[in-house]
Coordinates of C-alpha atoms and ligand atoms in Angstrom, one line a residue:
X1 CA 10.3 -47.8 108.0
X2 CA 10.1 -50.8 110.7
X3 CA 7.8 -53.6 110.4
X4 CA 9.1 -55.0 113.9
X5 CA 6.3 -56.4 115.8
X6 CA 5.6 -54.8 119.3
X7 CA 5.9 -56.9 122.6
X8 CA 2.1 -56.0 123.1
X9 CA -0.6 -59.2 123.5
X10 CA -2.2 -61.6 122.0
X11 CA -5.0 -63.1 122.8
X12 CA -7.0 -66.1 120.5
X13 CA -8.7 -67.6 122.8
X14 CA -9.3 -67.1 126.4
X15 CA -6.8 -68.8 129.3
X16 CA -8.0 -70.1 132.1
X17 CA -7.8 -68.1 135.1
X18 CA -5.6 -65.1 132.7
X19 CA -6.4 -61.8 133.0
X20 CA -7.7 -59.8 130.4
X21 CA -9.1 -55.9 130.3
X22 CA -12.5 -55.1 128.8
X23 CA -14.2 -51.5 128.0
X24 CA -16.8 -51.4 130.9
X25 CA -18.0 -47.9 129.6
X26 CA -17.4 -45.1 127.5
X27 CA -18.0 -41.0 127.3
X28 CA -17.5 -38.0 124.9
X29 CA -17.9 -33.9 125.1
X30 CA -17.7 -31.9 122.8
X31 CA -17.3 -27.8 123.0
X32 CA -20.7 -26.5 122.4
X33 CA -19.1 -24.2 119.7
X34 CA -19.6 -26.0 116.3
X35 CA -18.0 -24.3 113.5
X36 CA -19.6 -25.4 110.0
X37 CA -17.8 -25.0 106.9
X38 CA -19.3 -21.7 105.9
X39 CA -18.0 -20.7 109.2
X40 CA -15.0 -21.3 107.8
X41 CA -15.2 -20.1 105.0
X42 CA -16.7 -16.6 106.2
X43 CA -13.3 -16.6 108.5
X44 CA -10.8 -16.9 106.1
X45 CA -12.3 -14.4 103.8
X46 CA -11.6 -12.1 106.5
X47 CA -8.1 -12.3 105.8
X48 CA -8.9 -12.7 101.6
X49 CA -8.1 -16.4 101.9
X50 CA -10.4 -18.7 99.2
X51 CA -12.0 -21.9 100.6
X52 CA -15.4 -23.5 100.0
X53 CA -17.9 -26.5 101.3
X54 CA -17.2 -28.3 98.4
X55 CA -13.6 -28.3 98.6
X56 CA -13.5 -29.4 102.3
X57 CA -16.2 -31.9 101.6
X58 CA -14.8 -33.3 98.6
X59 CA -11.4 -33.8 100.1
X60 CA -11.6 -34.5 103.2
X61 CA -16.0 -35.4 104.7
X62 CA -15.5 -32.7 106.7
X63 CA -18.7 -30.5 107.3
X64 CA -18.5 -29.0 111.0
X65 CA -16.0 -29.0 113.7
X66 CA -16.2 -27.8 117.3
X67 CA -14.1 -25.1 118.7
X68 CA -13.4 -24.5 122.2
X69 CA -14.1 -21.2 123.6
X70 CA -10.3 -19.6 125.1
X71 CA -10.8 -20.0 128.6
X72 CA -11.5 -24.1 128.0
X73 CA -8.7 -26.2 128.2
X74 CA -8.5 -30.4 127.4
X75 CA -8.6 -30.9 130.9
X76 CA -12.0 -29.1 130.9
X77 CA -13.1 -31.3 127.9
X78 CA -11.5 -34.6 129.3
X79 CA -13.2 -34.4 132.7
X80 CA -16.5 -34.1 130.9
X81 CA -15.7 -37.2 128.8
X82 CA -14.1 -39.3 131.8
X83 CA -17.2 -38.3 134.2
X84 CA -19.8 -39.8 131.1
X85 CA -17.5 -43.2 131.2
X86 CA -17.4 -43.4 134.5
X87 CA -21.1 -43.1 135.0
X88 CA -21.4 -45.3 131.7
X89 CA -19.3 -48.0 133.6
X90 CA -21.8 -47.7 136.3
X91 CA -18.1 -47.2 139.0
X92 CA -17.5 -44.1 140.7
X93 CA -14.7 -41.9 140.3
X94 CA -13.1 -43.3 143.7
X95 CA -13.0 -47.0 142.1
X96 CA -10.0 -45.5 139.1
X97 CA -6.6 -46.8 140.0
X98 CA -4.9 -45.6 136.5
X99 CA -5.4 -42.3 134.6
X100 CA -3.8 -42.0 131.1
X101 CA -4.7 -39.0 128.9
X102 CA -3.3 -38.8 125.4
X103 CA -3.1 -35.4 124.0
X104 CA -0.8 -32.9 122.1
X105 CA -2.7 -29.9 123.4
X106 CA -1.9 -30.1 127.4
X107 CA -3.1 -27.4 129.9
X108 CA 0.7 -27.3 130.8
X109 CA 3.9 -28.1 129.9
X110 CA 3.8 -29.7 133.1
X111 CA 1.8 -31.5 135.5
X112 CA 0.0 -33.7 133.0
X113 CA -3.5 -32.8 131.6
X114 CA -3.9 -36.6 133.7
X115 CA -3.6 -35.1 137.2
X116 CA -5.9 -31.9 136.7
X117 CA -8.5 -34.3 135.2
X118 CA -7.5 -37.1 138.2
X119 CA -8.1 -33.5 140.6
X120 CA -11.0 -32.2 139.6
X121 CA -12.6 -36.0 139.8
X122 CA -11.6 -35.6 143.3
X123 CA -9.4 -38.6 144.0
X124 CA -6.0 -38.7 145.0
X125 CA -3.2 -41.4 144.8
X126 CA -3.2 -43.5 141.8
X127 CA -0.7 -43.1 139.2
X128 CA -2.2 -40.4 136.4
X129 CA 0.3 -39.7 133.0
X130 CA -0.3 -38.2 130.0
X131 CA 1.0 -40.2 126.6
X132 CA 2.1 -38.1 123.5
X133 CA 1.4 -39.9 120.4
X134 CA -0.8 -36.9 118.5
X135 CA -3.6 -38.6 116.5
X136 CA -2.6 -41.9 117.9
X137 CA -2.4 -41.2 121.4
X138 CA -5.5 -42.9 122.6
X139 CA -4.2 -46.4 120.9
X140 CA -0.9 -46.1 122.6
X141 CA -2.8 -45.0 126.0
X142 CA -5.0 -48.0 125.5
X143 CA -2.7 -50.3 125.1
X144 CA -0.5 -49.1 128.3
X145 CA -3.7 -49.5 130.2
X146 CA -4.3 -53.0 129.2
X147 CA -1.0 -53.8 129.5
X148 CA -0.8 -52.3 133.5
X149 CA -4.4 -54.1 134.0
X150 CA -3.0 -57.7 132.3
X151 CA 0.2 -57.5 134.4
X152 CA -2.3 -56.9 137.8
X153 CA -0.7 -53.4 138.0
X154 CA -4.0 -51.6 137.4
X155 CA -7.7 -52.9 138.2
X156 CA -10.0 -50.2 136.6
X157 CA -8.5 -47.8 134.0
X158 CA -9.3 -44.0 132.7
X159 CA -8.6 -44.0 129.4
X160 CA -8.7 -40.2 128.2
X161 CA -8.1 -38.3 124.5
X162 CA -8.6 -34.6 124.4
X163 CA -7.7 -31.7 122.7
X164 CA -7.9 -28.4 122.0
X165 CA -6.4 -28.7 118.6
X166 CA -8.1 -25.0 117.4
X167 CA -4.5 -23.5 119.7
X168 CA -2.5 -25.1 117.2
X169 CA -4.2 -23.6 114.1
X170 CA -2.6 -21.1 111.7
X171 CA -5.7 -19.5 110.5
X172 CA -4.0 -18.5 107.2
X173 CA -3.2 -21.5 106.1
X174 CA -6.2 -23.0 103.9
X175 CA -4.6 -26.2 103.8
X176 CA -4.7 -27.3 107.4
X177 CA -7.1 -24.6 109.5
X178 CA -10.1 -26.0 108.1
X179 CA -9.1 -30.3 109.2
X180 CA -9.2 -30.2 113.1
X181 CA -11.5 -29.5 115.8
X182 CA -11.5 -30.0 119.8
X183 CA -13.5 -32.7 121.4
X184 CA -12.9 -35.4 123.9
X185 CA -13.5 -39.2 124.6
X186 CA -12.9 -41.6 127.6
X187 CA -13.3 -45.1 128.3
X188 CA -13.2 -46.6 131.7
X189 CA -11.0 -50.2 131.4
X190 CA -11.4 -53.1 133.8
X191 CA -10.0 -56.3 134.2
X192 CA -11.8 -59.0 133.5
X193 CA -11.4 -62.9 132.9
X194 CA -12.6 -62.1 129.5
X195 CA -11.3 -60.0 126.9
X196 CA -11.8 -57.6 126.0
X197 CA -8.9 -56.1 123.8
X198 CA -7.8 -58.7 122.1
X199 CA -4.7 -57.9 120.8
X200 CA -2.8 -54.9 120.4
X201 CA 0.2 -52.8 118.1
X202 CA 2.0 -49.5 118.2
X203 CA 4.6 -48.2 115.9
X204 CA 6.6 -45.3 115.4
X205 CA 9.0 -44.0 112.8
X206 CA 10.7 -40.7 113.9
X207 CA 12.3 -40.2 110.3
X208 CA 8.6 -38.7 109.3
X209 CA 8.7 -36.3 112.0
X210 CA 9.0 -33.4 109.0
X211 CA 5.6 -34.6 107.3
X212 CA 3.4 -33.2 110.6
X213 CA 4.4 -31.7 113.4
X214 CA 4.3 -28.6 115.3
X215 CA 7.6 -27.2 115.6
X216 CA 7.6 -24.5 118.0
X217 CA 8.7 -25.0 121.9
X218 CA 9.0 -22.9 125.0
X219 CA 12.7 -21.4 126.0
X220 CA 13.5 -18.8 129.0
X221 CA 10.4 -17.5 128.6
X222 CA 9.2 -17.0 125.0
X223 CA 8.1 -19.4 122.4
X224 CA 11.1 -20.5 120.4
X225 CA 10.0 -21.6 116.2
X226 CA 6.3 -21.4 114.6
X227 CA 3.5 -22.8 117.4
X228 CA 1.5 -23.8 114.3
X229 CA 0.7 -27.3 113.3
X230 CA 2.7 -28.0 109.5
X231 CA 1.6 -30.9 107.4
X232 CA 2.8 -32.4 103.6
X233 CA -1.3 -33.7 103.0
X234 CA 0.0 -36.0 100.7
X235 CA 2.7 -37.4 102.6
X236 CA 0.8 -37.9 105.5
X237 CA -2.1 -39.6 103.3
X238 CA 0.2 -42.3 101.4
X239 CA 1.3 -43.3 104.4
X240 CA -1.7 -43.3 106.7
X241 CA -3.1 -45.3 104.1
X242 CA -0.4 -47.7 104.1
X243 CA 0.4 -48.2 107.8
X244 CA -3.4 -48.5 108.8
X245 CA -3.4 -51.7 106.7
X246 CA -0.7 -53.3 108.0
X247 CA -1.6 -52.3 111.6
X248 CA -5.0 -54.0 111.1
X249 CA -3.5 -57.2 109.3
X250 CA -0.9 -57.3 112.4
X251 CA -3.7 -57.3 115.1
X252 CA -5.7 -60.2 113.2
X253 CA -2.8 -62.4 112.7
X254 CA -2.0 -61.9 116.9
X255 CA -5.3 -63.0 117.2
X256 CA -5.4 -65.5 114.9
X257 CA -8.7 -64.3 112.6
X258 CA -9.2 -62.6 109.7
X259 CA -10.9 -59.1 108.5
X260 CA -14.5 -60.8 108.4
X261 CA -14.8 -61.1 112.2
X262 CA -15.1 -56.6 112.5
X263 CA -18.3 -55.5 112.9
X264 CA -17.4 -52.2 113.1
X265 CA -14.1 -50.2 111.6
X266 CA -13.3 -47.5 114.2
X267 CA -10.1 -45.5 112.9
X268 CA -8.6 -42.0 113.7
X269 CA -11.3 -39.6 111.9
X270 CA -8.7 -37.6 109.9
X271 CA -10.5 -37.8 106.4
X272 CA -13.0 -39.6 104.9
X273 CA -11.0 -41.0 102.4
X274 CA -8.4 -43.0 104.5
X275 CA -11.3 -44.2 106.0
X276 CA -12.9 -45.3 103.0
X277 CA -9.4 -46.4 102.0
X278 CA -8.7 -48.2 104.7
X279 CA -12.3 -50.6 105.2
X280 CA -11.7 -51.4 101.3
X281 CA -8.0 -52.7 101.6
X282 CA -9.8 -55.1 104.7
X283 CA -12.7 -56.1 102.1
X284 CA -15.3 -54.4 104.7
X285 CA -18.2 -53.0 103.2
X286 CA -18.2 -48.8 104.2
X287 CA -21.2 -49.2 106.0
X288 CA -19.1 -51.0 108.5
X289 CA -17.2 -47.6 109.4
X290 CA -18.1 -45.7 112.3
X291 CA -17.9 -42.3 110.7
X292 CA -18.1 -39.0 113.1
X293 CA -15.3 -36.9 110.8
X294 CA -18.1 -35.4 109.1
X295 CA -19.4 -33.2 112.5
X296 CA -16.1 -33.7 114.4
X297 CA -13.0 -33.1 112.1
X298 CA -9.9 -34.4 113.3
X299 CA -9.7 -34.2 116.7
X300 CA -6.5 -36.1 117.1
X301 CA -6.1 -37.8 120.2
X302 CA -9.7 -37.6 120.9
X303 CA -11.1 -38.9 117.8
X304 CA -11.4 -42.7 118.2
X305 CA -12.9 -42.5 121.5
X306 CA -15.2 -39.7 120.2
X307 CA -16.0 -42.4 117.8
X308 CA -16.7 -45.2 119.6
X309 CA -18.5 -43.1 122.6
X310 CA -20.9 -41.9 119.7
X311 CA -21.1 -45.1 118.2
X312 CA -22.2 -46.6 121.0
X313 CA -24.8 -44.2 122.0
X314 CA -26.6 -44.5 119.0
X315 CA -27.1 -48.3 119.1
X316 CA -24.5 -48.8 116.2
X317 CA -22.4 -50.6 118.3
X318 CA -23.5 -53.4 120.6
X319 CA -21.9 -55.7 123.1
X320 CA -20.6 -58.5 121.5
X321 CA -19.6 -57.2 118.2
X322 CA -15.7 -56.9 117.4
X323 CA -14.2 -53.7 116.9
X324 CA -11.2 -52.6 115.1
X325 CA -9.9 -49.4 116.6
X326 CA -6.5 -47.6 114.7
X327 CA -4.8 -44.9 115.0
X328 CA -1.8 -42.7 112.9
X329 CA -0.4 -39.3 113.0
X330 CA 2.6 -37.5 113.6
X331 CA 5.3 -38.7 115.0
X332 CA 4.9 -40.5 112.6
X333 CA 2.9 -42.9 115.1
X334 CA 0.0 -45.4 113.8
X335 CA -1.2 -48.6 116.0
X336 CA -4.2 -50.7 116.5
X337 CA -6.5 -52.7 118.8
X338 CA -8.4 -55.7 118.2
X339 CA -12.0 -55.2 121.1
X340 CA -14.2 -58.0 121.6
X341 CA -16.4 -55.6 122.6
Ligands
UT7_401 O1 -4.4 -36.5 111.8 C1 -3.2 -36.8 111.2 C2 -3.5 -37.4 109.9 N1 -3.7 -36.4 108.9 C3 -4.2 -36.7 107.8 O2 -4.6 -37.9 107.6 C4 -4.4 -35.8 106.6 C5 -4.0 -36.4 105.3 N2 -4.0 -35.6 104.2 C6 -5.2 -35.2 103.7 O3 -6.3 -35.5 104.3 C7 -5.2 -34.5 102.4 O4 -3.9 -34.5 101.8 C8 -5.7 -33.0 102.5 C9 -7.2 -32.9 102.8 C10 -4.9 -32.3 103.6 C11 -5.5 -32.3 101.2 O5 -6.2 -32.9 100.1 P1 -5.4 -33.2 98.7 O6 -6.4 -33.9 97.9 O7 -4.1 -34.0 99.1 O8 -5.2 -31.8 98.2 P2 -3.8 -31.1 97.8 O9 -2.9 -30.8 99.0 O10 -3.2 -31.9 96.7 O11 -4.3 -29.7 97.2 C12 -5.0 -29.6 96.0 C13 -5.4 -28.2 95.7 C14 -4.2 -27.2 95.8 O12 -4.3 -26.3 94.8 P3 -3.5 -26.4 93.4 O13 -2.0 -26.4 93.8 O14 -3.9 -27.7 92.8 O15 -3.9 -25.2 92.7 C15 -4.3 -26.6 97.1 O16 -3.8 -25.3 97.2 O17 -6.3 -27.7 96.7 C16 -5.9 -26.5 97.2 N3 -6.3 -26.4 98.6 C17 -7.5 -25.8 98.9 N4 -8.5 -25.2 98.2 C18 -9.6 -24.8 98.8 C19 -5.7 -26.8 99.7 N5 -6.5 -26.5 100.8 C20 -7.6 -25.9 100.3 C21 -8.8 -25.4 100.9 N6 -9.7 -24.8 100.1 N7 -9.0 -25.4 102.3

């Protein structure tokens, strides 16, 4: 697997007269349709297939999910969330001159989910891509945003992860229907003589593509292989666990602190566990986990931003606290950013 570092920043102390990107607001939505584990339970018994709370719970944290209804796409869910950050920011939709939107479960093949949501905000002109990184998409969209905003290509980001991960579901299989949910987060990014994000990674290994992926595709006009997401649990676990350590070691060091500066652990809300996991290999007490697997599932690309847009509505998280956002999924992707928040 590589350990090379990425060519993303670094930032110990602010430069004078650099240019850094802060969060300036945040936003979430989530289907209205939440699916608790009995839910689930009741739906696979339709089909003689054995789960229970306790199972899920035990395993995995998981209590509810949300499921989109069919005619709702991520672009539907993503424009909700980008509108709350916007407002959050206190900009208007008119002041965005970037919109990224990381997601696995596009409206489309093609255009990207970024130019229906940058459509139906009503604005035109500014450059709008969607990033595929699966569960870590909204890392590597964040740090392609504060990238474009350091280098003065970009004033005032969209961030965006949403999904509609209920498409991808095989409903018979126990093992993975009863993980993911649908959701979406935003942040709006702007630059700032501050920062901000601190400092950034991203990684990839492509030899773990078999652990998770979905490998069905489109060809002359039917769908070509199984449309259904596939995970090894355990393979993806081991090294979720081990990547999101090293990601957050790799951040610090760029930065030049250590582990006691987080206030608040934000990571991809797959399972409670990693999560757990993860804040003890950093010596961070669990309370200092934003935890929203338990309502959410995993909602890929949207989890983090889910996260942090909840977080910060409740008061947990306040300006001036340091946040330490990572992501990992299939690919197999995993990065992390370093907020000054
Ligand atoms: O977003 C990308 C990142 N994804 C992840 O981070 C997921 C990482 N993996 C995991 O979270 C865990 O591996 C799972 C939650 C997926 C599975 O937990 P586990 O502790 O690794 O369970 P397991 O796969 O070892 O399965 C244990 C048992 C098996 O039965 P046997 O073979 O011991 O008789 C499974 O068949 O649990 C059974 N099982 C279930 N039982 C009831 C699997 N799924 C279910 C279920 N209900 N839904």
């Amino acid at each position: 697997m590589s350990s090379g570092q990425t060519g993303t920043q670094t930032t110990s102390s602010p430069v004078a007269g650099a240019r850094y990107s802060r969060i300036a607001g945040t936003g979430s939505f989530l289907p209205p349709n939440r699916v608790t584990n009995e839910d689930m339970v009741a739906r696979l018994a339709q089909d003689g297939i054995e789960t229970s709370n306790d199972w899920i719970v035990e395993r995995t944290g998981i209590r509810a999910r949300h499921f989109a209804d069919p005619a709702v796409s991520s672009s539907h869910l993503g424009l909700a969330a980008a509108r709350q950050a916007i407002d959050a920011a206190g900009v208007q939709a008119s002041d965005i001159d970037l919109i990224i939107c990381a997601t696995s479960t596009p409206d489309m093949v093609f255009p990207s989910t970024a130019c229906l949501i940058q459509r139906d905000l009503g604005i035109q002109g500014c450059p709008a891509f969607d990033v595929q990184a699966v569960c870590s998409g909204f890392i590597y969209a964040l740090t392609v945003a504060d990238s474009l905003i350091r280098s003065g290509s970009a004033r005032r980001a969209l961030v965006i992860g949403t999904e509609v991960f209920s498409r991808l579901l095989d409903f018979k299989d126990r093992t993975t229907c009863v993980l993911f949910g649908d959701g979406a987060g935003a942040v709006v990014l702007e630059a700032s003589e501050q920062p901000g994000i601190v400092s950034t990674c991203l990684h990839a290994d492509g030899q773990f593509s078999h652990i998770l992926n979905v490998p069905g595709t489109i060809a002359c006009g039917s769908i070509l292989g199984d449309p259904t997401l596939k995970m090894d649990g355990q393979a993806v676990f081991k090294l979720a666990v081990s990547v999101l350590d090293k990601a957050a070691h790799e951040v610090l060091a760029k930065a030049g602190r250590d582990a006691s500066c987080i206030d608040w652990l934000i990571p991809h809300q797959a399972n409670l566990r990693i999560m757990q996991g993860t804040a003890k290999k950093l010596k961070l007490s669990p309370d200092k986990v934003v935890v929203t697997v338990d309502q959410h599932g995993n909602t890929s690309a949207a989890s983090i931003p889910l996260a942090l847009d909840h977080a910060v509505r409740s008061g947990q998280v306040q300006r001036g606290q340091t946040l330490m956002l990572e992501g990992v999924g299939g690919g197999f992707t995993w990065g992390a950013v370093l907020v000054d928040y």
